[in-house]
Short mmCIF file of C-alpha atoms in Angstrom, two decimals:
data_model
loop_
_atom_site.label_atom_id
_atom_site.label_comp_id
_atom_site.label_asym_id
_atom_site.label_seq_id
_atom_site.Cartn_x
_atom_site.Cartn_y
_atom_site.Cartn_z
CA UNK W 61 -16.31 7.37 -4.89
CA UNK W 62 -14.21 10.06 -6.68
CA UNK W 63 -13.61 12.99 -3.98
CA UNK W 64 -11.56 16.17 -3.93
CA UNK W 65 -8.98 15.81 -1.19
CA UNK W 66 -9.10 18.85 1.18
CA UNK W 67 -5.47 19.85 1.52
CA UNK W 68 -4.27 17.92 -1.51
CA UNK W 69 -2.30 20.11 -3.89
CA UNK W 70 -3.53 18.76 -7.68
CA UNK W 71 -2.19 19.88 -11.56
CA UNK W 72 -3.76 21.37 -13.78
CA UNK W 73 -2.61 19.11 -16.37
CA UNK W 74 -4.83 15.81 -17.15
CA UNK W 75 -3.30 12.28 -16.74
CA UNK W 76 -2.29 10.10 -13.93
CA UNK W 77 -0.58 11.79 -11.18
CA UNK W 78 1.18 11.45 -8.16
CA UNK W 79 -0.37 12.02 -4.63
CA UNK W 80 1.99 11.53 -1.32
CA UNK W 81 -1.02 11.64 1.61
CA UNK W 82 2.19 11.60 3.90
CA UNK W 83 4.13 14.29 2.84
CA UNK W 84 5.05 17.01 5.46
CA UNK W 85 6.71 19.37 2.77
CA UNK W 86 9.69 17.34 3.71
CA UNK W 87 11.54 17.59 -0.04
CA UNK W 88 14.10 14.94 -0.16
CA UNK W 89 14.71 11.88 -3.22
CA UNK W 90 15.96 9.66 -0.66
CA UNK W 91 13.58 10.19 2.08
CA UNK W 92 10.25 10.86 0.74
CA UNK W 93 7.86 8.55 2.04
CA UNK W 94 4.75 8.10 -1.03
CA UNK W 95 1.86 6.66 -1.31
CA UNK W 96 1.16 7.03 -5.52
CA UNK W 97 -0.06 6.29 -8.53
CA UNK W 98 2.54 5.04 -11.66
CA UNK W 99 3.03 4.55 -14.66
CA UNK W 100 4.23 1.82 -16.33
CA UNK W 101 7.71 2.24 -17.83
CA UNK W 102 9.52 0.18 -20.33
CA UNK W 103 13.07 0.48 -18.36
CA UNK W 104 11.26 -0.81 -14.96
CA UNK W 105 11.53 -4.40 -13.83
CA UNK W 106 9.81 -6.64 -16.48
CA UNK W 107 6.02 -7.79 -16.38
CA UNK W 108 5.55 -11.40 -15.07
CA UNK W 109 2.98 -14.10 -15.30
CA UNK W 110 0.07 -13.90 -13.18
CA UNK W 111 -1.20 -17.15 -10.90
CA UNK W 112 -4.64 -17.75 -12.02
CA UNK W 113 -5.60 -18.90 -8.31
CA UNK W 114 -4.40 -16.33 -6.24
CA UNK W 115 -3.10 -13.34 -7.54
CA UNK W 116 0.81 -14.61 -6.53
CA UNK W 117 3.33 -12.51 -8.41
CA UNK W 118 6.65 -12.88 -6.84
CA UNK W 119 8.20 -13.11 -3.69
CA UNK W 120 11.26 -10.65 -1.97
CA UNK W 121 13.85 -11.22 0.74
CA UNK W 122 13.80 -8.27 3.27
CA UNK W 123 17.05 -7.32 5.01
CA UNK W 124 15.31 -7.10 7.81
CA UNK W 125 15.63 -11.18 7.80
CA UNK W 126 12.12 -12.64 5.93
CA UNK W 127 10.47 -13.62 3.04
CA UNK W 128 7.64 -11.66 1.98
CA UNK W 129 5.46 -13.16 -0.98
CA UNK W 130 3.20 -10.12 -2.82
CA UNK W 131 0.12 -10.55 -4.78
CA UNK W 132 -1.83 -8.47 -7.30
CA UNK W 133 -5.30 -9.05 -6.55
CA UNK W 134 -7.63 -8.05 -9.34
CA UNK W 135 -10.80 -10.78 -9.21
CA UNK W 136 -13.09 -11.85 -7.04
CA UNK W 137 -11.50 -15.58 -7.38
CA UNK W 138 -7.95 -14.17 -5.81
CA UNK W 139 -9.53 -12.36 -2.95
CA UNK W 140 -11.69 -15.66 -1.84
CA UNK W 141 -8.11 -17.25 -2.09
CA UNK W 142 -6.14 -15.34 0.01
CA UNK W 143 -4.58 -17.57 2.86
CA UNK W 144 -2.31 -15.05 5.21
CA UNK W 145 -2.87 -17.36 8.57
CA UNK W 146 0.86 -19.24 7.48
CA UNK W 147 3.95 -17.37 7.35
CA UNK W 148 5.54 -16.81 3.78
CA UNK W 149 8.97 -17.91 5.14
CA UNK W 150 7.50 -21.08 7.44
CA UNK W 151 8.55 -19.29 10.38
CA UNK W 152 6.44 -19.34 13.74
CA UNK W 153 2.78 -17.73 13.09
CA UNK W 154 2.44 -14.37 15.84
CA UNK W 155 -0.08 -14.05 18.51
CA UNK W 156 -2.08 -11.74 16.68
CA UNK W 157 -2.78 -11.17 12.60
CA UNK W 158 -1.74 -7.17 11.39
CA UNK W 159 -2.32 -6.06 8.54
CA UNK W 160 -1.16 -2.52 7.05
CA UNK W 161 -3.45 -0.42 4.96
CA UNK W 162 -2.33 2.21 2.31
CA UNK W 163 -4.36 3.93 -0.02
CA UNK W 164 -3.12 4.65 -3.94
CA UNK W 165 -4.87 7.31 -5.75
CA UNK W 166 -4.69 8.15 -9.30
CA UNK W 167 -5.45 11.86 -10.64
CA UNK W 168 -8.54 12.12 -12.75
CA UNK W 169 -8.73 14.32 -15.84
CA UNK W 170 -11.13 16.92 -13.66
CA UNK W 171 -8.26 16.82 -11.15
CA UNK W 172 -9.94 14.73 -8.11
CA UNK W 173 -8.49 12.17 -6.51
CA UNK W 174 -9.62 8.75 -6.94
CA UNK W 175 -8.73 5.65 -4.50
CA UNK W 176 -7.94 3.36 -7.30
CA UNK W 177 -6.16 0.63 -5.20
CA UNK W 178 -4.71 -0.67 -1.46
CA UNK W 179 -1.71 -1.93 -0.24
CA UNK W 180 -2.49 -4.19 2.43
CA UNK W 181 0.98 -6.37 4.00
CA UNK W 182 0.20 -8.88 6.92
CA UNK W 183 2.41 -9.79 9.21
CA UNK W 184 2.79 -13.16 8.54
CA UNK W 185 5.17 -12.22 5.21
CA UNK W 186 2.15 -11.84 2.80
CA UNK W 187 2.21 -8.33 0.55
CA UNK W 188 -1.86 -7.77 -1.22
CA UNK W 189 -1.98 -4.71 -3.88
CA UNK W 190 -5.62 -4.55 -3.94
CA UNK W 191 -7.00 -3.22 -7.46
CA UNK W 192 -10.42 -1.86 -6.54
CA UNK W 193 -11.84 -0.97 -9.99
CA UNK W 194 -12.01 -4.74 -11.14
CA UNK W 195 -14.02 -5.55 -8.48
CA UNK W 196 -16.51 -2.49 -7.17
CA UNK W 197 -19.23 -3.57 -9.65
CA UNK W 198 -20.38 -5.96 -7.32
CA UNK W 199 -19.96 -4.49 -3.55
CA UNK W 200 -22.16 -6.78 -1.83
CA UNK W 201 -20.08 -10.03 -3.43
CA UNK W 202 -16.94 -8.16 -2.67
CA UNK W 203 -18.35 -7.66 1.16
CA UNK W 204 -18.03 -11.39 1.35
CA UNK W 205 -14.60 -12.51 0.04
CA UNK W 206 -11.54 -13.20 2.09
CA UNK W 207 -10.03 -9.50 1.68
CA UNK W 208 -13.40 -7.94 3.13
CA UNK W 209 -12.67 -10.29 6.05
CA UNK W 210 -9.03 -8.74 6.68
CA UNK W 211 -10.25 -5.54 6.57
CA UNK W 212 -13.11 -5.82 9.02
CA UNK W 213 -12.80 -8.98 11.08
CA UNK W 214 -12.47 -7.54 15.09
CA UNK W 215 -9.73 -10.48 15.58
CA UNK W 216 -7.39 -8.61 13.24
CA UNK W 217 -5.26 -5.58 14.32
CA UNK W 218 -4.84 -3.02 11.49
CA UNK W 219 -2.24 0.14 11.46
CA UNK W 220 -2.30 3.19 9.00
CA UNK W 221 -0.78 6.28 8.47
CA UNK W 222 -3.29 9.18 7.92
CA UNK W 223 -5.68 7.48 7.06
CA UNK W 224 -8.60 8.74 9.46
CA UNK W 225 -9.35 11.45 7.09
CA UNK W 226 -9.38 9.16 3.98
CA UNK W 227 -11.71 5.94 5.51
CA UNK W 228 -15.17 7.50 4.75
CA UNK W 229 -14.43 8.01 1.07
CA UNK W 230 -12.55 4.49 1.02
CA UNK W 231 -15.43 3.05 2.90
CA UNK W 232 -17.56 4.54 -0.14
CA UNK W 233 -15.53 2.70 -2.60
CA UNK W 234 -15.76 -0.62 -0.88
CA UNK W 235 -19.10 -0.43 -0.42
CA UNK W 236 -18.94 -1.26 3.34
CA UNK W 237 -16.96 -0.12 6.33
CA UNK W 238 -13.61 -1.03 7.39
CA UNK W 239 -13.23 -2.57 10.83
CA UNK W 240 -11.42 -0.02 13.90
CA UNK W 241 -7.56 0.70 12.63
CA UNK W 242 -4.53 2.25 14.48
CA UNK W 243 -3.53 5.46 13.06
CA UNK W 244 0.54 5.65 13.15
CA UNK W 245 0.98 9.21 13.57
CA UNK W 246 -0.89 9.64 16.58
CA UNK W 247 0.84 7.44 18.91
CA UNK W 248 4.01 9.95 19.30
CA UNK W 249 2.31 13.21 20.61
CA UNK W 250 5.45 15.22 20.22
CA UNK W 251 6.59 13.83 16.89
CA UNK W 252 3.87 12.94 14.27
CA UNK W 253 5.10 13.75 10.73
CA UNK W 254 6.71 11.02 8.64
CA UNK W 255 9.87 12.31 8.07
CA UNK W 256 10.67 12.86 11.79
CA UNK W 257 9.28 9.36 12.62
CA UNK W 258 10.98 7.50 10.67
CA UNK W 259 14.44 9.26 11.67
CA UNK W 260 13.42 8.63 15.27
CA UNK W 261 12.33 5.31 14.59
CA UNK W 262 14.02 3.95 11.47
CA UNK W 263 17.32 5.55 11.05
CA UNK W 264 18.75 1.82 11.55
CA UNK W 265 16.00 -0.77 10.12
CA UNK W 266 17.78 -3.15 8.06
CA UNK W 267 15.37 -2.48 5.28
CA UNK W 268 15.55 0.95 4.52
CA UNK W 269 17.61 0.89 1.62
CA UNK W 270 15.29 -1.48 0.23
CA UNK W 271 12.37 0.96 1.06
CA UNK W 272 14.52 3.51 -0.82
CA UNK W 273 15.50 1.83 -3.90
CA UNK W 274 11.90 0.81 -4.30
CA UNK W 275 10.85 4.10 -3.61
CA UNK W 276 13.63 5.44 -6.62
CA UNK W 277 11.88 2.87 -9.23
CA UNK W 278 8.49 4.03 -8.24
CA UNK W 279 9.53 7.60 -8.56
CA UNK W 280 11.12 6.73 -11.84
CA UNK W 281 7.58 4.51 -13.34
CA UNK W 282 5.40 7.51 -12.08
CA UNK W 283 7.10 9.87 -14.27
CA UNK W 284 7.07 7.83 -17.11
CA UNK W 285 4.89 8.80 -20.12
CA UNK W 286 4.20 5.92 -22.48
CA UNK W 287 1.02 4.88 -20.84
CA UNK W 288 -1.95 7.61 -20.49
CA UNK W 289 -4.34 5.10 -18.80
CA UNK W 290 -3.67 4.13 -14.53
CA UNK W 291 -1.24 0.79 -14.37
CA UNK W 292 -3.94 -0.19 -11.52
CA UNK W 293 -5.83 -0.64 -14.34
CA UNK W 294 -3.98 -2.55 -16.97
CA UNK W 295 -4.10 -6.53 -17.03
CA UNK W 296 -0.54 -7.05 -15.46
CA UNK W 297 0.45 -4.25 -12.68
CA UNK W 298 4.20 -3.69 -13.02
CA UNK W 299 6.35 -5.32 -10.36
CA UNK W 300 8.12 -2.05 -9.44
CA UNK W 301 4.36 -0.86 -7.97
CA UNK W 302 3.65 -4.53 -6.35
CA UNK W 303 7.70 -4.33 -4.59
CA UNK W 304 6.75 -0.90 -3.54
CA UNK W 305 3.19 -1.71 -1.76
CA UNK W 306 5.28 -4.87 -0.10
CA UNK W 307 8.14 -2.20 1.12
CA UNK W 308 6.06 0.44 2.48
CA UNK W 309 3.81 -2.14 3.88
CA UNK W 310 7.05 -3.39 5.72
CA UNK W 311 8.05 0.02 6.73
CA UNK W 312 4.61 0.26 8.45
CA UNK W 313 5.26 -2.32 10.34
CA UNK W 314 8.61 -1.86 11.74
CA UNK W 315 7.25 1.53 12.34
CA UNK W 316 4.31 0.12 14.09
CA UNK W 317 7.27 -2.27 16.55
CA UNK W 318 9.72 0.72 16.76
CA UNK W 319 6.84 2.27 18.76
CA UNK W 320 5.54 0.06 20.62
CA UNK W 321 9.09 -0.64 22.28
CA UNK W 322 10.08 2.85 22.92
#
């Protein structure tokens, strides 16, 4: 489903574009949380090879003391593949699966926002950058693959950030709807904007830097101009968007802890 997004400032020139569902008008390179669509860049991190089986792309050491392995999944064969039960780092498996969900959008040529892909990052050390457009032309198959199971199975526990006002058009896209999900910024009543979250919460998670820096590349491959078409949609995503989804998907998470505890 392609939607206007009440709320959701757009340009009124035509090619991919940028959208940042979290931003509070918060204006700051280093601390801009995002949630966007790129372009790929020929002074970004270079392409890799693809595993036929799975979608497995590369794997990244988090400060925060774990292996996280991230996949690009783009056909039907990598999403009846998935296997997030085992931790990436053979560490001991939690109580309970979680599994973060972000939305990436890419800005159509009549200026409405489109949900072109999902970053999905399980607890267990296992990063999924979901591209939806290789795979909607066949919703009821899709419905029955491994990645419609993480998204709906009861069993599972899944977190957002805003994304209660996004899950009927995503629900469109899939072609069914996605299980119950915990919405981050409504479990602090006094403090529910991203910025001031993650300064209450995350001013000392080893990661952030890592967040950061992956943020900086992503800034730096959305701006870029070479490539008119969405990198969601080209055979090979770039790495910098795949390290990205697996750092924000972290970030979730340690959000998701950092509240729990306080």
């Amino acid at each position: 489903m392609i939607l206007p997004l009440a709320g959701v400032p757009t340009r009124k020139t035509y090619g991919p574009k940028v959208t940042n569902i979290y931003d509070d008008g918060y204006d700051d390179d280093d601390h801009d949380d995002m949630s966007m669509e790129m372009a790929d860049d020929e002074n970004t991190t270079p392409l890799r090879g693809v595993s036929v089986d799975n979608g497995f792309r590369d794997e990244l050491f988090l400060h925060e003391g774990r292996t996280v392995n991230f996949y690009c999944l783009s056909t039907f064969e990598h999403m009846n593949n998935m296997d997030w039960t085992q931790p990436a780092d053979g560490s001991k498996c939690p109580s309970q699966i979680v599994v973060s969900i972000s939305p990436f959008f890419r800005q159509t040529s009549n200026r409405t926002q489109d949900i072109c892909a999902l970053g999905l990052f399980v607890n267990t050390g296992h990063s999924y950058s979901v591209v939806l457009d290789h795979t909607l032309a066949d919703p009821e198959r899709l419905a029955t693959t491994k990645l419609a199971k993480l998204l709906v199975d009861p069993s599972i526990r899944r977190i957002s950030f805003r994304l209660q006002g996004l899950v009927h058009a995503l629900n469109d896209k899939l072609g069914f709807p996605i299980g119950n999900f915990v919405d981050l910024d409504t479990l602090d009543d006094d403090n529910n904007t991203f910025d001031g979250m993650f300064k209450e919460y995350l001013h000392n998670w080893p990661s952030a830097a890592q967040y950061h820096t992956a943020k900086d590349e992503f800034t730096q491959i959305s701006g870029a101009k070479k490539f008119n078409g969405s990198p969601w949609t080209r055979t090979t995503v770039p790495l910098g968007c795949l390290t990205f989804s697996a750092c924000q998907g972290a970030m979730w998470h340690a959000l998701d802890r950092a509240i729990s505890q306080r």
